GROMACS .gro file of C-alpha atoms in nm:
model
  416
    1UNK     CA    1  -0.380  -2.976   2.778
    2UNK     CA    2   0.018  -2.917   2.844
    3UNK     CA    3   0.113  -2.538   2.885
    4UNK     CA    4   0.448  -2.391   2.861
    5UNK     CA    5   0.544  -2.087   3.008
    6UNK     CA    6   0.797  -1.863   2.877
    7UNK     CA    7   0.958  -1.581   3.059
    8UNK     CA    8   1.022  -1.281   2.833
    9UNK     CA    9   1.280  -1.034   2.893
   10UNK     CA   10   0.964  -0.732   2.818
   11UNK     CA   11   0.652  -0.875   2.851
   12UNK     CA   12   0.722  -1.085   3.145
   13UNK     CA   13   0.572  -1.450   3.141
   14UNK     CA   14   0.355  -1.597   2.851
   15UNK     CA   15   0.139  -1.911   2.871
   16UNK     CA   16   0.157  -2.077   2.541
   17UNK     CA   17  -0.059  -2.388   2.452
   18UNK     CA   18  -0.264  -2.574   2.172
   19UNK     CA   19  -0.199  -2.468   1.824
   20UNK     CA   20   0.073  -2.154   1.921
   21UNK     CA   21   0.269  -2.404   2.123
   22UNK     CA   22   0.270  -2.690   1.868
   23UNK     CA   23   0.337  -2.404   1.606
   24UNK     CA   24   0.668  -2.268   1.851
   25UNK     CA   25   0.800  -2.637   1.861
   26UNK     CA   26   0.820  -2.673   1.474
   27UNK     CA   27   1.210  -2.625   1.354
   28UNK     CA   28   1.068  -2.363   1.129
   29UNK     CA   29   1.023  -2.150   1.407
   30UNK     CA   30   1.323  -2.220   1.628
   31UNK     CA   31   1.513  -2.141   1.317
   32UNK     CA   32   1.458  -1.800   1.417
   33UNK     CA   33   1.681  -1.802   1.737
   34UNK     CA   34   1.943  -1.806   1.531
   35UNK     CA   35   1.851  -1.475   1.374
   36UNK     CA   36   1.903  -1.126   1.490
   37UNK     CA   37   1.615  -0.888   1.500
   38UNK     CA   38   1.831  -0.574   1.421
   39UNK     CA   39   2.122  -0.703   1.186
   40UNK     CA   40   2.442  -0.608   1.270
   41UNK     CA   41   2.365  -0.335   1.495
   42UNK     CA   42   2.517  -0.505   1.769
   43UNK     CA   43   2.838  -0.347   1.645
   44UNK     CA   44   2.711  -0.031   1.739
   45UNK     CA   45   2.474  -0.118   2.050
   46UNK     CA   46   2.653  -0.450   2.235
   47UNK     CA   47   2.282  -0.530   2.360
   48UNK     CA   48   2.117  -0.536   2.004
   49UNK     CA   49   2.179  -0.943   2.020
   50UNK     CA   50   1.832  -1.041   2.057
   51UNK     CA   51   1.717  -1.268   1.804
   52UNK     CA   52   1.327  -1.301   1.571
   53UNK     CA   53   1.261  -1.560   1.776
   54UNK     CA   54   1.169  -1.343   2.087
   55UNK     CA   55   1.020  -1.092   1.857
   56UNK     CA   56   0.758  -1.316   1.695
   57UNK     CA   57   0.673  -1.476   2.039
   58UNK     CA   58   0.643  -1.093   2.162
   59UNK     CA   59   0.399  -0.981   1.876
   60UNK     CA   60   0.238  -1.326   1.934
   61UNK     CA   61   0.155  -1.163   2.298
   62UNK     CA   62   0.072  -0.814   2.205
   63UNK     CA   63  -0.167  -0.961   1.965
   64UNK     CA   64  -0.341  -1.175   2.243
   65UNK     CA   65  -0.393  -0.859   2.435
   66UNK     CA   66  -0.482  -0.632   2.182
   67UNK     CA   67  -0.764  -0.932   2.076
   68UNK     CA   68  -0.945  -0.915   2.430
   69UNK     CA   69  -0.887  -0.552   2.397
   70UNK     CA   70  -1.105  -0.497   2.117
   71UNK     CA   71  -1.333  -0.790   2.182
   72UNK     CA   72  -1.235  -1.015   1.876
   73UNK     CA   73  -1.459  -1.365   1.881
   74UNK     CA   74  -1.269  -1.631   1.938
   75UNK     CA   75  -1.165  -1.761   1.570
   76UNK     CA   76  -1.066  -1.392   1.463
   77UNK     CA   77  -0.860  -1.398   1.783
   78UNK     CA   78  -0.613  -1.698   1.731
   79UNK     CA   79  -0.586  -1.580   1.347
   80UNK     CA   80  -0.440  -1.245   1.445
   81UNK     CA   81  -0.240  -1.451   1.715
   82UNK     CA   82  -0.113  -1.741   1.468
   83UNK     CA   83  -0.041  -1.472   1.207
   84UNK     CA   84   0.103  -1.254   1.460
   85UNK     CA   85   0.319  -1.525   1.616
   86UNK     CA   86   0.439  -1.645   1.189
   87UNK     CA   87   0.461  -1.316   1.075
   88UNK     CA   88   0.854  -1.314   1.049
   89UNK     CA   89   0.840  -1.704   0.992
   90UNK     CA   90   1.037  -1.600   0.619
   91UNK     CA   91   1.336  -1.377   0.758
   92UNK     CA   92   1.635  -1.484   0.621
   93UNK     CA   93   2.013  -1.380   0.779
   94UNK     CA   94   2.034  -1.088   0.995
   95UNK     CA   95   1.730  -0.981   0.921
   96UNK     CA   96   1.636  -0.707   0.682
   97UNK     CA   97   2.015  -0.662   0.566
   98UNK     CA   98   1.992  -0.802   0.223
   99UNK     CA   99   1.680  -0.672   0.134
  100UNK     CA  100   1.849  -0.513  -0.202
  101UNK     CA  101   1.946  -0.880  -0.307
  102UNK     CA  102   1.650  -0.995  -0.228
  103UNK     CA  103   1.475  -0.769  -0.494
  104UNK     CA  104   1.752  -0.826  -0.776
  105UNK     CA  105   1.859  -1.165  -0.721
  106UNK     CA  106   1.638  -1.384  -0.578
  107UNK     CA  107   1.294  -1.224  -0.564
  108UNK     CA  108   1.112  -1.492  -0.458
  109UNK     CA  109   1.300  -1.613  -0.155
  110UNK     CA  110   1.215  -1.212  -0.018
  111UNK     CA  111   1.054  -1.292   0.374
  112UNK     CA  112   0.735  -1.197   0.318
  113UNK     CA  113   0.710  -1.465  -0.005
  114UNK     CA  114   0.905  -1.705   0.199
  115UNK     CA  115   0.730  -1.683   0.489
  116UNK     CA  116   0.407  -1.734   0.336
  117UNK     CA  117   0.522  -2.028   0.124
  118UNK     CA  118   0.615  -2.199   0.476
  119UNK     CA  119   0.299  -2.111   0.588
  120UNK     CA  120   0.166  -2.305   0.251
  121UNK     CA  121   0.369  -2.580   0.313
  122UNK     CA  122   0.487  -2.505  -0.025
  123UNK     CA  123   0.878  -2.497   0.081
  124UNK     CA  124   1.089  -2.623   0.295
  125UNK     CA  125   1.361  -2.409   0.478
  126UNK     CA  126   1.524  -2.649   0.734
  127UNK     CA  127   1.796  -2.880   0.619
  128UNK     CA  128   1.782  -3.264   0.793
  129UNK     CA  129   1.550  -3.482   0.881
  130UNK     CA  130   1.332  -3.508   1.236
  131UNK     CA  131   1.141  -3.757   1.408
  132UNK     CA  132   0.755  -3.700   1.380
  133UNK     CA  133   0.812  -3.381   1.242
  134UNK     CA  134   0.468  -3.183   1.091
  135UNK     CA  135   0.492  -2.896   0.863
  136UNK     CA  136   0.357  -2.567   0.979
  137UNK     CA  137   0.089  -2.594   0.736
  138UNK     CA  138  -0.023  -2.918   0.882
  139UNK     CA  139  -0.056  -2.826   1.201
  140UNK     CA  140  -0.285  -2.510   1.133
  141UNK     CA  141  -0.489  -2.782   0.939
  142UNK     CA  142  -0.520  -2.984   1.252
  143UNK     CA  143  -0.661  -2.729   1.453
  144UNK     CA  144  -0.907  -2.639   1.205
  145UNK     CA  145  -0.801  -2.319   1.033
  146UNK     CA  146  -0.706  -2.246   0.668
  147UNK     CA  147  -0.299  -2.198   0.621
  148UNK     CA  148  -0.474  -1.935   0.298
  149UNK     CA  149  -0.608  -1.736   0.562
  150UNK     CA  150  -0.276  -1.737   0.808
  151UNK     CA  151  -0.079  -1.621   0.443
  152UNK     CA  152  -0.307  -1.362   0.347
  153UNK     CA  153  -0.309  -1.170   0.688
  154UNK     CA  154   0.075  -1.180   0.655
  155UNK     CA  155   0.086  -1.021   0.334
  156UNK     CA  156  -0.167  -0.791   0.428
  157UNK     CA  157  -0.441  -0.928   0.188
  158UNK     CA  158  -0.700  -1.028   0.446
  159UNK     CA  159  -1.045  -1.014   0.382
  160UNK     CA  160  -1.177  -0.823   0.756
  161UNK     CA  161  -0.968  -0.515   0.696
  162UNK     CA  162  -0.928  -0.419   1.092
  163UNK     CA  163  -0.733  -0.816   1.139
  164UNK     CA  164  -0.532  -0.686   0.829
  165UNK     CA  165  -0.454  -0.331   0.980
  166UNK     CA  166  -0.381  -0.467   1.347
  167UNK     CA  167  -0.076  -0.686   1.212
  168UNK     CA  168  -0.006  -0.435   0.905
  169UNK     CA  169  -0.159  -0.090   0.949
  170UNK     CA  170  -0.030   0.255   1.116
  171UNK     CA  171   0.001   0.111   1.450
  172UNK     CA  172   0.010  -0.260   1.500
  173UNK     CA  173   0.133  -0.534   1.692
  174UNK     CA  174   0.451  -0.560   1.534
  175UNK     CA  175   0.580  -0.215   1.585
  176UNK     CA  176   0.425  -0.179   1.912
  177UNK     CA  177   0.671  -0.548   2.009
  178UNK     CA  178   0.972  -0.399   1.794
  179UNK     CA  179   1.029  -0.025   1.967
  180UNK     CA  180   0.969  -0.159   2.317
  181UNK     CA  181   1.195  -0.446   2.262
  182UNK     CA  182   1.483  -0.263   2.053
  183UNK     CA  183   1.455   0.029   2.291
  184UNK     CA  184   1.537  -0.197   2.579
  185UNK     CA  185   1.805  -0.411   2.397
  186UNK     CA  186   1.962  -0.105   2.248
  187UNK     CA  187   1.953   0.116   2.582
  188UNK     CA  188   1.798   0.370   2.299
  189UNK     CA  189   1.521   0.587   2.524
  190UNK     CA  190   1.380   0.713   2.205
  191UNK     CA  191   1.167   0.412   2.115
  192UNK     CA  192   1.023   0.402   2.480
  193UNK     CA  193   0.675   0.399   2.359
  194UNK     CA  194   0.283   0.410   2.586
  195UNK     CA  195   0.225   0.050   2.540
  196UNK     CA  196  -0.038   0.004   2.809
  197UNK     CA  197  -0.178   0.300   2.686
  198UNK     CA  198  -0.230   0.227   2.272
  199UNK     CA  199  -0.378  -0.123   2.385
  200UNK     CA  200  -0.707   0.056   2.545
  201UNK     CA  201  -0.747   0.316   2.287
  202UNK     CA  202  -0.791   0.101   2.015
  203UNK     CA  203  -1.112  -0.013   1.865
  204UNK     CA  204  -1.303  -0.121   1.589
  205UNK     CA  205  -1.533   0.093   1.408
  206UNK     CA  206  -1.704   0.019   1.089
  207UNK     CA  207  -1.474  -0.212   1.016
  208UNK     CA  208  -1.183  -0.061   1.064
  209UNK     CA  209  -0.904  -0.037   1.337
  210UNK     CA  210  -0.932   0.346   1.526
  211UNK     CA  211  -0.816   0.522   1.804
  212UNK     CA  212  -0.989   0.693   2.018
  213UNK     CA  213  -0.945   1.061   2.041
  214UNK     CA  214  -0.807   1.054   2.341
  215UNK     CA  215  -0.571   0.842   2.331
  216UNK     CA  216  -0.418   1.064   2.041
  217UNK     CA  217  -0.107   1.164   2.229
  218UNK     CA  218   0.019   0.792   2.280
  219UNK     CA  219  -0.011   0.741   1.935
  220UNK     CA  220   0.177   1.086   1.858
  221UNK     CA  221   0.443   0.914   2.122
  222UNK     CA  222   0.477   0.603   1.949
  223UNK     CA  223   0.512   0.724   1.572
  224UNK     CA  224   0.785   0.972   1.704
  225UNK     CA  225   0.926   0.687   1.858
  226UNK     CA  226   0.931   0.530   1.509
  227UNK     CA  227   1.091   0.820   1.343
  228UNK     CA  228   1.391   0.854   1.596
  229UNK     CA  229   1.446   0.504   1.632
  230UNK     CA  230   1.525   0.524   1.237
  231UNK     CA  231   1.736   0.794   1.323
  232UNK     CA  232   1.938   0.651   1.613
  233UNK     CA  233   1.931   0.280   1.557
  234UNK     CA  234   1.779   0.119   1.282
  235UNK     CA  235   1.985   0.368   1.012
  236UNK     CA  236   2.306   0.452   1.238
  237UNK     CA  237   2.523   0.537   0.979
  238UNK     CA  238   2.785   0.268   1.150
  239UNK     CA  239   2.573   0.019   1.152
  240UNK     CA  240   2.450   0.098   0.768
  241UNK     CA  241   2.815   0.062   0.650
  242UNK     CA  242   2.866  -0.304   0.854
  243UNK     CA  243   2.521  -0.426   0.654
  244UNK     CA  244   2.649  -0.273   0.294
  245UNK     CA  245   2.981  -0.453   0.380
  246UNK     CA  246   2.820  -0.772   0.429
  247UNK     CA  247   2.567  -0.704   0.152
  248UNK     CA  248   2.898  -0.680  -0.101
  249UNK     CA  249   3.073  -0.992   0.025
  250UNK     CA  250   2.763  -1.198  -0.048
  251UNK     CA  251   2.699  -1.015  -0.378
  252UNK     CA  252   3.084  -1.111  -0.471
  253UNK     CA  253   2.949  -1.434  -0.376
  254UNK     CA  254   2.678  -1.491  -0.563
  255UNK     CA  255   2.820  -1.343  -0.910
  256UNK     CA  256   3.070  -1.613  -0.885
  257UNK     CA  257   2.781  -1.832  -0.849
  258UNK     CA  258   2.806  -1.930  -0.446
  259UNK     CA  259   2.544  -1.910  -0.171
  260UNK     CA  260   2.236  -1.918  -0.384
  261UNK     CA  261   2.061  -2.084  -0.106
  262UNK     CA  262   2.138  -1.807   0.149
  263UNK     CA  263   1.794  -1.746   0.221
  264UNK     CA  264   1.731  -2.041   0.417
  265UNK     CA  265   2.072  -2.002   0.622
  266UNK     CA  266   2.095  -1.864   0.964
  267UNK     CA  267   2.361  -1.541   1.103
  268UNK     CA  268   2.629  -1.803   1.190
  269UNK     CA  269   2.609  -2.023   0.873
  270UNK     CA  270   2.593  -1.737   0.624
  271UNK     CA  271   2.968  -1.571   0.780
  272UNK     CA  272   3.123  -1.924   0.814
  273UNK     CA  273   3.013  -2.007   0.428
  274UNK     CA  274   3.136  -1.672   0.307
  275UNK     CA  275   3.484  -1.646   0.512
  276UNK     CA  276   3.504  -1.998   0.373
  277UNK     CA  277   3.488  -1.844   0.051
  278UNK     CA  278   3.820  -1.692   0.075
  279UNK     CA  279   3.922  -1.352  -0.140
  280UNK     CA  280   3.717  -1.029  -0.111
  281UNK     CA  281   3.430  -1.246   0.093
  282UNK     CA  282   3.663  -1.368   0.390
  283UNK     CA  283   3.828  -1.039   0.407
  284UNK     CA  284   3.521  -0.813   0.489
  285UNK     CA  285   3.379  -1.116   0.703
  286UNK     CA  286   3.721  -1.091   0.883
  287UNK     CA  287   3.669  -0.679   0.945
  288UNK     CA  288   3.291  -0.716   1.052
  289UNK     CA  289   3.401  -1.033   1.305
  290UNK     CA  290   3.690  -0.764   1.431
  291UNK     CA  291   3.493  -0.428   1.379
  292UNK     CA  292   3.759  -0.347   1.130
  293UNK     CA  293   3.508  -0.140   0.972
  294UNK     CA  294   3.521   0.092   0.663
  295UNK     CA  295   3.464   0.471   0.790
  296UNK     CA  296   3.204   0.724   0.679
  297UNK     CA  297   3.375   0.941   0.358
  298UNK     CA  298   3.066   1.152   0.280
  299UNK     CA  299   2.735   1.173   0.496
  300UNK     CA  300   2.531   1.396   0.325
  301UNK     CA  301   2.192   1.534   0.413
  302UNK     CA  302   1.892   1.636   0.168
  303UNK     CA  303   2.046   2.009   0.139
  304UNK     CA  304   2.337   1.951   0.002
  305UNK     CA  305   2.191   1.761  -0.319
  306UNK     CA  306   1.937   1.892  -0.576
  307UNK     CA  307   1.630   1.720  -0.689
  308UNK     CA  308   1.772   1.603  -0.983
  309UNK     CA  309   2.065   1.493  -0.836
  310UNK     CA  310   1.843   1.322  -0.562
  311UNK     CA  311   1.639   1.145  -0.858
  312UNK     CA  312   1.964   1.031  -1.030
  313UNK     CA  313   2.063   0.854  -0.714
  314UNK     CA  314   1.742   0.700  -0.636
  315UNK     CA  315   1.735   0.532  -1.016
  316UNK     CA  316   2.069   0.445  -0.983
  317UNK     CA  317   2.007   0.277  -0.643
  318UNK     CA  318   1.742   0.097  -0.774
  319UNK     CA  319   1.940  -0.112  -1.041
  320UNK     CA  320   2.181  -0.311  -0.855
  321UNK     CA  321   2.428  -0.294  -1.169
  322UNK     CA  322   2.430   0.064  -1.220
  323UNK     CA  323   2.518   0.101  -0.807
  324UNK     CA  324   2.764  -0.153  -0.864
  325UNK     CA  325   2.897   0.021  -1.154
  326UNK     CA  326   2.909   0.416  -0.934
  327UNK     CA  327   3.116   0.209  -0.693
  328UNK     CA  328   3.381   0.066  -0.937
  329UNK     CA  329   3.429   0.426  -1.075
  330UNK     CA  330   3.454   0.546  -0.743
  331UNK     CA  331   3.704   0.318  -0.629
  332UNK     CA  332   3.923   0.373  -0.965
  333UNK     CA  333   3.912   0.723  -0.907
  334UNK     CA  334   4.105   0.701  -0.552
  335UNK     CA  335   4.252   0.364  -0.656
  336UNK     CA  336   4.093   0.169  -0.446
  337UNK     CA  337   4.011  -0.195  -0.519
  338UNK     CA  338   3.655  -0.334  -0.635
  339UNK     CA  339   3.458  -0.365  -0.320
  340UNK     CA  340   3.666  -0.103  -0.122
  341UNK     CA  341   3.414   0.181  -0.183
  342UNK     CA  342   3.054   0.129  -0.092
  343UNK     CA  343   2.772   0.372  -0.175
  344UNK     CA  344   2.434   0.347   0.059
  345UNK     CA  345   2.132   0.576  -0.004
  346UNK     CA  346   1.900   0.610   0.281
  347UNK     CA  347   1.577   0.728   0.062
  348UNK     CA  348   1.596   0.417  -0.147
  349UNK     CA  349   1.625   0.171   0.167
  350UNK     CA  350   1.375   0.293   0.352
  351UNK     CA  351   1.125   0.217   0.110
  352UNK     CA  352   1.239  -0.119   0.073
  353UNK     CA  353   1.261  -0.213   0.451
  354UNK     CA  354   1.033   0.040   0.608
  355UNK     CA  355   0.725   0.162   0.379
  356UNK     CA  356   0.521   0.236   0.716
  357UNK     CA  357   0.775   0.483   0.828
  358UNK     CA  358   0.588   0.796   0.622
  359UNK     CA  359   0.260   0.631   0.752
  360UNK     CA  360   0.004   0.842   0.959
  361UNK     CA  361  -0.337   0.782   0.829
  362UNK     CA  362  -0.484   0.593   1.160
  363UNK     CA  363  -0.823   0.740   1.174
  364UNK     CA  364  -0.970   0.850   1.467
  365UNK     CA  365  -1.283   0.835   1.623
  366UNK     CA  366  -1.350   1.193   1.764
  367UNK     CA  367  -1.730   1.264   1.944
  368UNK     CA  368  -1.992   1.138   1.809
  369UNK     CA  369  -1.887   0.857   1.621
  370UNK     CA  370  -1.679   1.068   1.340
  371UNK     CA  371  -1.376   0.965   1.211
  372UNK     CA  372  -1.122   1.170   1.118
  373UNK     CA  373  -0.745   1.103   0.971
  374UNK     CA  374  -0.486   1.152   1.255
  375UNK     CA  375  -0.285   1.445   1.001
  376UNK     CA  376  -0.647   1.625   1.063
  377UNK     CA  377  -0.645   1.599   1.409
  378UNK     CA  378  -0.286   1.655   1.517
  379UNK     CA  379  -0.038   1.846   1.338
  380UNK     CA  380   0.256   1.616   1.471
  381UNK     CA  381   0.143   1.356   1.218
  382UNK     CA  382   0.212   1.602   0.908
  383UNK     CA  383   0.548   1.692   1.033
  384UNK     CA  384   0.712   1.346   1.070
  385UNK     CA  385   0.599   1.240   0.719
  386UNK     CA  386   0.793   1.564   0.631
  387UNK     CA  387   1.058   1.464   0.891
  388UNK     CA  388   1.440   1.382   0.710
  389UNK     CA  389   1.442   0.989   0.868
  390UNK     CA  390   1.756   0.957   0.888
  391UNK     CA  391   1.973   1.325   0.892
  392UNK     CA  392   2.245   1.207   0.615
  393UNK     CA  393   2.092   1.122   0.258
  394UNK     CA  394   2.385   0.973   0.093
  395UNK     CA  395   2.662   0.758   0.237
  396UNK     CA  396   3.001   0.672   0.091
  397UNK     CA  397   3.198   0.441   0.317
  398UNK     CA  398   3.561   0.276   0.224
  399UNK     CA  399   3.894   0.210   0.405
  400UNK     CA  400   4.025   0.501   0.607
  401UNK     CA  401   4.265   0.558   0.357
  402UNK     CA  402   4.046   0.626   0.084
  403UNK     CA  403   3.834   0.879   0.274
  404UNK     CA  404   4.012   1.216   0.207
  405UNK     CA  405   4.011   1.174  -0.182
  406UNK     CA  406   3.642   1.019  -0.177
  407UNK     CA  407   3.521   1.379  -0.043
  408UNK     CA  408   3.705   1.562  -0.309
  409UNK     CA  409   3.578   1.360  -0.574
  410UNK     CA  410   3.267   1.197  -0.527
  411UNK     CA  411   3.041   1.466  -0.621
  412UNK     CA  412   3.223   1.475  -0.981
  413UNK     CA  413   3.184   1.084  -0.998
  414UNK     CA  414   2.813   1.071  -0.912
  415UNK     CA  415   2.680   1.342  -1.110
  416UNK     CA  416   2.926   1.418  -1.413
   0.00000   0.00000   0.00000
């Protein structure tokens, strides 16, 4: 059987073969080279160009480990390895940036729905034709599992809960590829994480994914990891105001009825189609390509609003239109132009792109054979679900111009 080996920048070399192989060949897959894992954070962290495509072959090879680790039988193994490898198969451009127009304008094309009609063979995401080209669903076929099976692990519906938690659970093989590799990329020391260490203290215990007591600490290590690399990286204010920037070009875009098939376009093709576009699209595609950015007006942390103010935002937030509509009155109250005055609120996209941030329920098997939730054994676990991920709450970003006359009005805007 013909092997392949790939040399990856963290995990060193990988021998692929067999179904992963055939599965890494498919255009569906190499689609994701042209897809950056963390956005536009590059603006922020030069580095941060490293693409889905290493990521998924990296979680691909975590999940190999982890499966000899625990002492999975041989089909269990390659369907945590093909899920593991296809779990980001659905990302659309720059990654988890339009996650908000994913949820109000095109629901269904959202990566996780995507990815698993690919898996399906339901839909097809690559424009053009190839010779002897087979469809990702054909080729699990082939190799005799069930594409069903592959989809369901992905979504996190599978059937042997411990497969489920090792790709979607507390700690899994995605996060454990994700702050290794974005810590290295980013030259951010706060997502180094034990890796060696949270592969051997993992097992399966009553059919569930544990950790053994003492390997405790390295999970402790990794979720803190997780928390500051939300601080530092993931929700750098800079890098939050370059995403809403691109998020409003391609909102101008689609409410004038262009780019409804973003979803299946890559970084490069999505900025060429909207500076194409001309107006308010070119122009922001024109400051992100320059990092002629809009500046921070008002970073505000959790203190500084009151529940109900907190509550307001969050419900405005989550209807598109009424966020749209804070940011017009905004903008007419400095006199800026529609589109100059963007409002982001960390609370609201964190549950949208992250809903395993505040999660620290990993049990763990203490003497005996007891299990016990990590917040009862360690203390560390209840204080980074209480943990403000990132410091500022609110964020109003517009021209520098603006910014003086945003702080001494935005408060009076919001809540009035």
């Amino acid at each position: 059987m013909c092997a392949k080996i790939i040399h990856d920048g963290i995990h060193g070399s990988m021998k692929l073969d067999g179904l992963i192989l055939d599965l890494v060949k498919t255009p569906e897959f190499q689609r994701l080279r042209n897809i950056k894992q963390l956005g536009l954070a590059y603006l922020v962290y030069p580095g941060a160009n490293h693409s889905r495509f290493e990521h998924s072959l990296g979680t691909y090879y975590i999940a190999k480990r982890l499966s000899l680790e625990v002492g999975l039988d041989e089909e269990e193994a390659t369907i945590l390895e093909v899920g593991a490898l296809l779990h980001d198969i659905g990302h659309g451009p720059f990654s988890h940036t339009f996650e908000q127009i994913y949820r109000h304008y095109v629901k269904q094309y959202d990566h996780m729905r995507l990815g698993q009609n690919i898996i399906l063979g339901n839909i097809d995401i690559i424009d053009g034709e190839f010779d002897d080209r087979k469809m990702v669903s054909d080729i699990i076929e082939e190799y005799g599992y069930k594409p069903q099976e592959i989809a369901d692990l992905i979504l996190g519906k599978y059937q042997r809960r411990y497969l489920g938690q090792m790709l979607h659970g507390d700690v899994d093989v995605d996060q454990l590829d994700y702050l290794v590799r974005d810590a290295h990329y980013t030259g951010v020391a706060h997502g180094i994480i034990d890796l060696e260490r949270l592969l051997k203290v993992l097992r399966i215990h009553s059919g569930e994914l544990v950790v053994d007591e003492k390997g405790i600490e390295a999970v402790e290590g990794m979720m803190v990891a997780r928390s500051l690399m939300y601080s530092r990286v993931y929700f750098h204010h800079t890098v939050k105001i370059a995403e809403g920037m691109l998020t409003r070009a391609l909102e101008f875009a689609l409410e004038a009825d262009q780019l409804w098939d973003f979803w299946k376009m890559t970084d490069c093709r999505v900025m060429v189609e909207l500076e194409d576009l001309e107006g308010y699209p070119q122009e922001i595609v024109r400051r992100i390509k320059y990092r002629k950015l809009f500046k921070a007006a008002v970073l505000a942390n959790a203190d500084e609003l009151s529940s109900e103010e907190k509550k307001e935002l969050l419900a405005a937030y989550r209807n598109v239109r009424k966020r749209q509509e804070i940011e017009r009155n905004l903008a007419d109250a400095v006199g800026a132009r529609e589109g100059e005055v963007i409002l982001e609120f960390s609370t609201a996209d964190l549950m949208l792109s992250e809903p395993r941030l505040k999660s620290t329920e990993i049990n763990v098997f203490v003497h005996e054979g007891e299990l016990q939730p990590l917040t009862k054994v360690t203390p560390l676990a209840n204080a980074l679900k209480r943990r403000q991920t990132p410091r500022w709450v609110v964020m109003i970003a517009s021209p520098h111009r603006y910014v003086d006359r945003i702080r001494e009005v935005w408060k009076r805007v919001l809540f009035s």
